[in-house]
mmCIF file of C-alpha atoms in Angstrom:
data_model
loop_
_atom_site.group_PDB
_atom_site.id
_atom_site.type_symbol
_atom_site.label_atom_id
_atom_site.label_comp_id
_atom_site.label_asym_id
_atom_site.label_seq_id
_atom_site.Cartn_x
_atom_site.Cartn_y
_atom_site.Cartn_z
ATOM 1 C CA MET A 247 143.267 107.054 113.384
ATOM 2 C CA ARG A 248 145.257 104.172 111.961
ATOM 3 C CA LEU A 249 146.035 104.155 108.258
ATOM 4 C CA THR A 250 144.075 100.922 107.762
ATOM 5 C CA ASP A 251 141.037 102.556 109.397
ATOM 6 C CA PHE A 252 141.422 105.586 107.146
ATOM 7 C CA TRP A 253 141.427 103.476 103.970
ATOM 8 C CA ALA A 254 138.512 101.363 105.209
ATOM 9 C CA ARG A 255 136.436 104.495 105.835
ATOM 10 C CA LEU A 256 137.369 106.000 102.480
ATOM 11 C CA GLU A 257 136.366 102.789 100.695
ATOM 12 C CA GLN A 258 133.093 102.553 102.627
ATOM 13 C CA ALA A 259 132.203 106.127 101.750
ATOM 14 C CA PHE A 260 133.241 106.077 98.085
ATOM 15 C CA GLY A 261 133.627 102.439 97.058
ATOM 16 C CA PRO A 262 137.009 100.761 96.507
ATOM 17 C CA ALA A 263 137.657 101.873 92.932
ATOM 18 C CA TYR A 264 136.562 105.476 93.368
ATOM 19 C CA ALA A 265 138.378 105.771 96.721
ATOM 20 C CA ALA A 266 141.675 104.883 95.050
ATOM 21 C CA SER A 267 141.041 107.344 92.243
ATOM 22 C CA LEU A 268 139.967 110.071 94.661
ATOM 23 C CA ALA A 269 143.095 109.559 96.757
ATOM 24 C CA SER A 270 145.470 109.880 93.847
ATOM 25 C CA ASP A 271 143.724 112.368 91.568
ATOM 26 C CA GLN A 272 141.610 114.853 93.535
ATOM 27 C CA VAL A 273 143.406 117.900 94.937
ATOM 28 C CA LEU A 274 141.852 119.211 98.147
ATOM 29 C CA THR A 275 142.265 122.812 99.219
ATOM 30 C CA GLN A 276 142.010 121.667 102.843
ATOM 31 C CA LEU A 277 145.245 119.725 102.276
ATOM 32 C CA ASP A 278 147.128 122.754 100.944
ATOM 33 C CA GLY A 279 146.456 121.818 97.336
ATOM 34 C CA ARG A 280 147.659 118.238 97.668
ATOM 35 C CA THR A 281 145.934 114.968 96.960
ATOM 36 C CA ILE A 282 145.032 112.599 99.766
ATOM 37 C CA GLN A 283 147.925 110.337 98.825
ATOM 38 C CA GLU A 284 150.399 113.227 98.672
ATOM 39 C CA ALA A 285 149.285 114.439 102.093
ATOM 40 C CA LEU A 286 149.642 110.974 103.600
ATOM 41 C CA ASP A 287 153.034 110.484 101.951
ATOM 42 C CA ALA A 288 154.151 113.830 103.408
ATOM 43 C CA GLY A 289 153.307 112.624 106.901
ATOM 44 C CA THR A 290 150.055 114.487 107.453
ATOM 45 C CA PRO A 291 148.202 112.679 110.252
ATOM 46 C CA THR A 292 145.417 110.459 108.952
ATOM 47 C CA VAL A 293 142.856 112.174 111.167
ATOM 48 C CA VAL A 294 143.705 115.527 109.557
ATOM 49 C CA VAL A 295 143.367 114.017 106.086
ATOM 50 C CA TRP A 296 140.080 112.363 107.026
ATOM 51 C CA ARG A 297 138.665 115.647 108.329
ATOM 52 C CA ALA A 298 139.629 117.249 105.017
ATOM 53 C CA VAL A 299 137.775 114.522 103.121
ATOM 54 C CA VAL A 300 134.682 115.004 105.287
ATOM 55 C CA ALA A 301 134.836 118.780 104.784
ATOM 56 C CA ALA A 302 135.230 118.411 101.017
ATOM 57 C CA TYR A 303 132.486 115.785 100.626
ATOM 58 C CA PRO A 304 129.975 116.311 103.452
ATOM 59 C CA ASP A 305 127.141 114.712 101.487
ATOM 60 C CA ARG A 306 129.118 111.596 100.546
ATOM 61 C CA VAL A 307 130.499 110.652 103.968
ATOM 62 C CA PRO A 308 127.847 108.994 106.137
ATOM 63 C CA ALA A 309 127.459 110.316 109.678
ATOM 64 C CA ARG A 310 128.592 106.968 111.106
ATOM 65 C CA LEU A 311 131.994 107.392 109.448
ATOM 66 C CA ARG A 312 132.656 110.982 110.528
#
């Protein structure tokens, strides 16, 4: 998954403002206690980060974006 696709999906699922906040503020256990942004900055593949988001917020991510 390309980084631009990742951000587009995150914004579609959470809205632009909340997606940015979620990426920088919310620590996910699926990402070893890092935020989305920290995981991406560390080189974690976007598909791995996206799967962590889906696992953490299964009710917020529409099926079409999974």
